[in-house]
PDB file of C-alpha atoms and ligand atoms in Angstrom:
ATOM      1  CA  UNK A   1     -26.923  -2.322   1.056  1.00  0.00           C
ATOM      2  CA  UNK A   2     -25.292  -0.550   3.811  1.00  0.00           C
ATOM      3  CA  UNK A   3     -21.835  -2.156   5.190  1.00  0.00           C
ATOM      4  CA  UNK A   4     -20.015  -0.540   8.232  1.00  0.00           C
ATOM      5  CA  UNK A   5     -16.260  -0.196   7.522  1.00  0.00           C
ATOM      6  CA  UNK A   6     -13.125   0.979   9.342  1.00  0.00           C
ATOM      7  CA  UNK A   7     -10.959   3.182   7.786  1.00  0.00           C
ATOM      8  CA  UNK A   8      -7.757   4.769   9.020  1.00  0.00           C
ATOM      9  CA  UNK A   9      -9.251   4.331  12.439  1.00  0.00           C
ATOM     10  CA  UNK A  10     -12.293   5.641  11.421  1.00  0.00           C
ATOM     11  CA  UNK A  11     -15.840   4.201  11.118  1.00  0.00           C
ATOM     12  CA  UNK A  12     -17.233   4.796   8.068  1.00  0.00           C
ATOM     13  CA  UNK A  13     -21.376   3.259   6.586  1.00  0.00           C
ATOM     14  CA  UNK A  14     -21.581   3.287   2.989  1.00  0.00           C
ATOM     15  CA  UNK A  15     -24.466   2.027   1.117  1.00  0.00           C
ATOM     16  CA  UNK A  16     -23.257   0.263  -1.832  1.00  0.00           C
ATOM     17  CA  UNK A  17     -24.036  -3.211  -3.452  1.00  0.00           C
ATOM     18  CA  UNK A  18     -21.617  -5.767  -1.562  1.00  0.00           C
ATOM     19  CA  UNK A  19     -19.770  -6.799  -4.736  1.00  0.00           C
ATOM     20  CA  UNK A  20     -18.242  -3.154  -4.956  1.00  0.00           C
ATOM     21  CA  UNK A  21     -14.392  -2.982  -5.012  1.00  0.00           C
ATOM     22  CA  UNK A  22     -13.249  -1.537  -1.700  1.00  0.00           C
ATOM     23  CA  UNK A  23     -10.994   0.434  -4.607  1.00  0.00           C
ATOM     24  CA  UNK A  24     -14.352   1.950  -5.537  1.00  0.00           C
ATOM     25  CA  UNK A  25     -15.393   2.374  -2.085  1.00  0.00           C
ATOM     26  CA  UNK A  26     -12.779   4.533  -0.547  1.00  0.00           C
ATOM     27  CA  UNK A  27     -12.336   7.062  -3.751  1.00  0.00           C
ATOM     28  CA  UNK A  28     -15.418   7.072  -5.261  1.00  0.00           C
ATOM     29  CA  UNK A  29     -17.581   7.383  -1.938  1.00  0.00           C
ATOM     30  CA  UNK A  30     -15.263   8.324   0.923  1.00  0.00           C
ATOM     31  CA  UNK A  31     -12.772  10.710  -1.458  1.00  0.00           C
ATOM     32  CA  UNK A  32     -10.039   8.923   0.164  1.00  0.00           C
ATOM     33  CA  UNK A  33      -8.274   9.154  -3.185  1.00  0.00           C
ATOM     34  CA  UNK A  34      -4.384   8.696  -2.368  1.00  0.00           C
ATOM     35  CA  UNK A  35      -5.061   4.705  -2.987  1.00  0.00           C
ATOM     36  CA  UNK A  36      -5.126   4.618  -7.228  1.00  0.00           C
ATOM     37  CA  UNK A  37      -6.557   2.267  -9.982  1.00  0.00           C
ATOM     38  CA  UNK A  38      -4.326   0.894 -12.162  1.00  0.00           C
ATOM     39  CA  UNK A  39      -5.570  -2.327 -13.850  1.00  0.00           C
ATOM     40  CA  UNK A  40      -8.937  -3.244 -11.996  1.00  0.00           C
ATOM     41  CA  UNK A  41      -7.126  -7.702 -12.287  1.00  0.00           C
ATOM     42  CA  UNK A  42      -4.745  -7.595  -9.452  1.00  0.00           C
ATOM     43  CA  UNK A  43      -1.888  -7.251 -12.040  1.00  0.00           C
ATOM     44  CA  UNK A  44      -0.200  -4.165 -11.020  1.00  0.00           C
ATOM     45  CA  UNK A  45      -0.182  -3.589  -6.800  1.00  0.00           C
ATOM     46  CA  UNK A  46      -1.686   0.112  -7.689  1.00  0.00           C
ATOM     47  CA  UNK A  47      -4.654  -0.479  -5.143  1.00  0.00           C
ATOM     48  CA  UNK A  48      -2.681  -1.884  -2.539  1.00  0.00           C
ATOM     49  CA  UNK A  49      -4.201  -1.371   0.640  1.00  0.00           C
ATOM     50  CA  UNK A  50      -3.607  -3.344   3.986  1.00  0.00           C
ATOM     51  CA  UNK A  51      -6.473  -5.281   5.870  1.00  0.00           C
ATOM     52  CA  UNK A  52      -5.257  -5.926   9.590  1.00  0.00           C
ATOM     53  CA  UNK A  53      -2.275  -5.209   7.883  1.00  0.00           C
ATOM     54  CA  UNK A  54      -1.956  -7.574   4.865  1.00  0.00           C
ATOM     55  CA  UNK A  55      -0.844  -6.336   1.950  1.00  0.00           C
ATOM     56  CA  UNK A  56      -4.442  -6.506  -0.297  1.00  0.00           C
ATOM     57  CA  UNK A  57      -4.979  -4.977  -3.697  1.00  0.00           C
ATOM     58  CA  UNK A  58      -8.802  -3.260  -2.840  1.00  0.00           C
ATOM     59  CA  UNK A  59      -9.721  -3.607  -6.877  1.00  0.00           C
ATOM     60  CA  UNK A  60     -10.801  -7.217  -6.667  1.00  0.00           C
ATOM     61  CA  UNK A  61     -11.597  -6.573  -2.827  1.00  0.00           C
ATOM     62  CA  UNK A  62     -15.238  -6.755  -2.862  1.00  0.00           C
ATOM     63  CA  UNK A  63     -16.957  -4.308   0.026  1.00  0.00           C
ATOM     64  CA  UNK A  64     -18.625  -7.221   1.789  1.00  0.00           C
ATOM     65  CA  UNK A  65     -15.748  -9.455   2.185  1.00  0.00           C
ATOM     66  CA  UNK A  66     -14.477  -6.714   4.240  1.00  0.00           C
ATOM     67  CA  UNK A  67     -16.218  -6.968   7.588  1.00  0.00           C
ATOM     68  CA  UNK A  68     -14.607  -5.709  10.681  1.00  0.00           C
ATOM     69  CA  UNK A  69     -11.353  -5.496   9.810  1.00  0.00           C
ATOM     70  CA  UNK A  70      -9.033  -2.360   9.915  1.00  0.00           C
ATOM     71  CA  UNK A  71      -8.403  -1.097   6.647  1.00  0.00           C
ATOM     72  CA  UNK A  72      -5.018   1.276   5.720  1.00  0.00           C
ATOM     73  CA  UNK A  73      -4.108   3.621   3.590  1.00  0.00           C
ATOM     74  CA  UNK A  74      -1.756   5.502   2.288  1.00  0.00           C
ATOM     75  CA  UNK A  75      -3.352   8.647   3.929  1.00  0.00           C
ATOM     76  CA  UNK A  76      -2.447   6.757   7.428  1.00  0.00           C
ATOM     77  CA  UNK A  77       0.407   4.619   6.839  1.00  0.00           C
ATOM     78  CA  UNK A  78       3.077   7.085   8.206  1.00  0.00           C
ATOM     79  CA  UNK A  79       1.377   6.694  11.598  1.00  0.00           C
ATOM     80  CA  UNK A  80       2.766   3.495  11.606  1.00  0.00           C
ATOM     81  CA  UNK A  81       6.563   2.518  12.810  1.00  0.00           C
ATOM     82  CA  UNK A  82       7.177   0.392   9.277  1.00  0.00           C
ATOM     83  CA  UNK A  83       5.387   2.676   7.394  1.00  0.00           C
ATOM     84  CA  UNK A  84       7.608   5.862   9.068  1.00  0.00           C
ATOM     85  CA  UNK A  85      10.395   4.664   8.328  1.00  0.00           C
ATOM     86  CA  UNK A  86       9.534   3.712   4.763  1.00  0.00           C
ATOM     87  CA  UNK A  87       8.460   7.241   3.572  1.00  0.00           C
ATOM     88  CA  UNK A  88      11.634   8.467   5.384  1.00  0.00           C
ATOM     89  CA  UNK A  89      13.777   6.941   3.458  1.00  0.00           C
ATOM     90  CA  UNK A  90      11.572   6.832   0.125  1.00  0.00           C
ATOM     91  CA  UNK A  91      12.151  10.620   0.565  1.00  0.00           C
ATOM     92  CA  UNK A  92      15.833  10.644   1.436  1.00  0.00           C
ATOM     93  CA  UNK A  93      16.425   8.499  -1.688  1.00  0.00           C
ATOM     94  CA  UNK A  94      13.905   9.816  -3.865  1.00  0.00           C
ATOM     95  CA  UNK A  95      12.577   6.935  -5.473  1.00  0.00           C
ATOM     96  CA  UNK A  96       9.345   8.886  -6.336  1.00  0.00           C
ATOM     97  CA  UNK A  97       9.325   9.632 -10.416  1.00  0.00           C
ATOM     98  CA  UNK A  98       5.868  10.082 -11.783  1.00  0.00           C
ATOM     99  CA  UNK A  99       4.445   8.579  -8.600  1.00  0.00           C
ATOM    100  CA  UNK A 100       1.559   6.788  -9.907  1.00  0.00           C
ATOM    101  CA  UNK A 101       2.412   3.037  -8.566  1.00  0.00           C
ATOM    102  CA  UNK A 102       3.879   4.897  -5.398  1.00  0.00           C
ATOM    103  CA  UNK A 103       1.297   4.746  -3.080  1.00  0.00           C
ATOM    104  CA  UNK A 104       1.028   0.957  -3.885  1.00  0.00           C
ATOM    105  CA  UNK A 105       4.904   0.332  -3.341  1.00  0.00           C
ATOM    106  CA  UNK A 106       4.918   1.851   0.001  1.00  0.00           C
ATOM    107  CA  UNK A 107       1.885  -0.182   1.078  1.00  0.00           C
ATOM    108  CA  UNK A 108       3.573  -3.059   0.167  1.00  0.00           C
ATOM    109  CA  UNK A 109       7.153  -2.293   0.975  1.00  0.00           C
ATOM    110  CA  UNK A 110       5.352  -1.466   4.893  1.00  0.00           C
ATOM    111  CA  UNK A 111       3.747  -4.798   5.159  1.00  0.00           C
ATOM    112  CA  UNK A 112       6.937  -6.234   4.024  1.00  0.00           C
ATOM    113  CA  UNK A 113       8.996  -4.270   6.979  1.00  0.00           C
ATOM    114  CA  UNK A 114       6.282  -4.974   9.289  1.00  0.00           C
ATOM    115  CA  UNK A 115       6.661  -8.451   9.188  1.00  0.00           C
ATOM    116  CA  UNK A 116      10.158  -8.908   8.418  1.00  0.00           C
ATOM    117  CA  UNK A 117      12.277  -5.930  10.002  1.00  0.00           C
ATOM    118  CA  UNK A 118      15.134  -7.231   8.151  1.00  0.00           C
ATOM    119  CA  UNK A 119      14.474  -8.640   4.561  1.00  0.00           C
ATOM    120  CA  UNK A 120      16.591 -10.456   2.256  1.00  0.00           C
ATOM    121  CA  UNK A 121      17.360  -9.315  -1.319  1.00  0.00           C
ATOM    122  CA  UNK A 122      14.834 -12.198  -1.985  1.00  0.00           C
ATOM    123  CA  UNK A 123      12.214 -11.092   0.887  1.00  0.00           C
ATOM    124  CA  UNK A 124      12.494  -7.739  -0.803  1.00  0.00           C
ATOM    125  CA  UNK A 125      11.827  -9.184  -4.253  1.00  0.00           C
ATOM    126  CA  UNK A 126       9.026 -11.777  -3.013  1.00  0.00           C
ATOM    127  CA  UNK A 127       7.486  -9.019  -1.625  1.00  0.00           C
ATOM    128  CA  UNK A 128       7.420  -6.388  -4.422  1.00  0.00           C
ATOM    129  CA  UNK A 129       6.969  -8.355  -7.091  1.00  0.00           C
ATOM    130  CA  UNK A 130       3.381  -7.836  -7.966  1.00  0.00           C
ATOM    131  CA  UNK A 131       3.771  -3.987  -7.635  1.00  0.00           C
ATOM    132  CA  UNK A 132       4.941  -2.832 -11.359  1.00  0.00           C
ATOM    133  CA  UNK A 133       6.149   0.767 -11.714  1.00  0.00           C
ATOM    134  CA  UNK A 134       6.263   1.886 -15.477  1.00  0.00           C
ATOM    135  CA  UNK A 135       8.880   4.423 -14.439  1.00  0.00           C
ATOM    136  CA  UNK A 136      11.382   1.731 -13.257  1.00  0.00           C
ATOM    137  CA  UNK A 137      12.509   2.870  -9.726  1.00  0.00           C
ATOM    138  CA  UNK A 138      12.539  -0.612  -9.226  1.00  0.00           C
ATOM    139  CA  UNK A 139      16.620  -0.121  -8.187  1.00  0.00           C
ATOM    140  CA  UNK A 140      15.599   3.059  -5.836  1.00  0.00           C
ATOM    141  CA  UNK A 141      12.233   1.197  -4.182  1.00  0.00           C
ATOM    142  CA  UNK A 142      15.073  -1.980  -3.361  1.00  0.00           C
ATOM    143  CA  UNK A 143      17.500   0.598  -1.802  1.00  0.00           C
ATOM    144  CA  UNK A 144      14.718   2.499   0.320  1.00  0.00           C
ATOM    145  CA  UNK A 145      13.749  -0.528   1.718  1.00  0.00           C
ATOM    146  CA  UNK A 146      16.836  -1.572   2.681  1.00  0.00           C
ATOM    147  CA  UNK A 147      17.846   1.847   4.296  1.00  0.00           C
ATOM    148  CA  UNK A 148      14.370   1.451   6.570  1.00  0.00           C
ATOM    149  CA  UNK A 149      15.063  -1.585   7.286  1.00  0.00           C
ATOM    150  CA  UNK A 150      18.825  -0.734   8.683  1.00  0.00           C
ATOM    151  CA  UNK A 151      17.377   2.191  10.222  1.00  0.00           C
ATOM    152  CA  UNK A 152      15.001  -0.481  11.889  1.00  0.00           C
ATOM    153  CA  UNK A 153      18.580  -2.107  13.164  1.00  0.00           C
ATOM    154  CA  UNK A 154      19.920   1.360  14.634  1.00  0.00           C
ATOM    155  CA  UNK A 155      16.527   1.755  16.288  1.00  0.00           C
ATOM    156  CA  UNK A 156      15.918   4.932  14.342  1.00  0.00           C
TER     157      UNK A 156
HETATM  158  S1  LIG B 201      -5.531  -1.730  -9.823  1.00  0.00           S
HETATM  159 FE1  LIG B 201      -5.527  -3.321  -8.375  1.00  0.00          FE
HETATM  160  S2  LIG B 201      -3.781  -4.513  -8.875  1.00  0.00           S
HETATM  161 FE2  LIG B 201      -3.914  -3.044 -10.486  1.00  0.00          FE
HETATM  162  S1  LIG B 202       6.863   6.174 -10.413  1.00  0.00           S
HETATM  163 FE1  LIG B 202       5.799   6.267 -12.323  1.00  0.00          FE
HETATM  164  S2  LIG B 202       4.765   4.355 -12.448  1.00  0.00           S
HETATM  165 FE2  LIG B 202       6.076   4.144 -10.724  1.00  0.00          FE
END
């Protein structure tokens, strides 16, 4: 079945049954591979994508629940003020280890900032939680948010 989908800004038609994960969806028929499977259950934030800018994890996301709404990804999340200022400061404090869960955290830790320019230790927590990194930068990911989210205070 053929489902129209917006991507990064872009309009994309795929033809694909309408159970498909949107996981499945953008790597497997757009090659928009920066978004990553971890464990296919919504356990691990991996996937995380935003839909009009909610954090979502796109594995359990099935293709036809997706309608109109803007989808984001990694690949376009620096165009965005939160997301900016996250992957600044992800870089200055190089949180990145193996990077696998990365991709997820910033998703998530961009929603977070979006919404909340100025999170609590809690916020932070609350909103990271389901995003599991098997390299621990848990203690880095915390820090980086909180340096975007004072940047966000200096207006930088
Ligand atoms: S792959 Fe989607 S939450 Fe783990
Ligand atoms: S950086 Fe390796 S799993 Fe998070």
């Amino acid at each position: 079945m053929a489902f129209t989908i917006k991507v990064n800004g872009t309009t994309h038609s795929v033809d694909v049954d309408g159970d498909t994960p949107l996981l499945w969806v953008l790597r497997d028929v757009l090659g928009i591979t920066g978004t990553k499977f971890g464990c296919g259950m919504a356990l691990c934030g991996a996937c995380t994508v935003h839909i009009d800018g909610a954090p979502t994890r796109s594995c359990v996301t099935s293709i036809d629940s997706v309608g109109t709404s803007q989808i984001t990804t990694i690949e376009a999340i620096g165009t965005t003020a939160a997301g900016a200022k996250i992957q600044k400061a992800w870089l200055d404090l190089e949180v990145v280890q193996c990077g696998y869960c990365q991709s997820g955290q910033i998703m998530s830790a961009s929603a977070l900032l979006a919404g909340n320019p100025h999170p609590t230790d809690s916020d932070i927590d609350d909103a990271m939680s389901g995003n599991i990194c098997r390299c621990g930068t848990y203690i880095r990911i915390r820090e980086a948010i909180k340096q975007a989210a004072q940047s966000s205070r200096q207006g930088g």
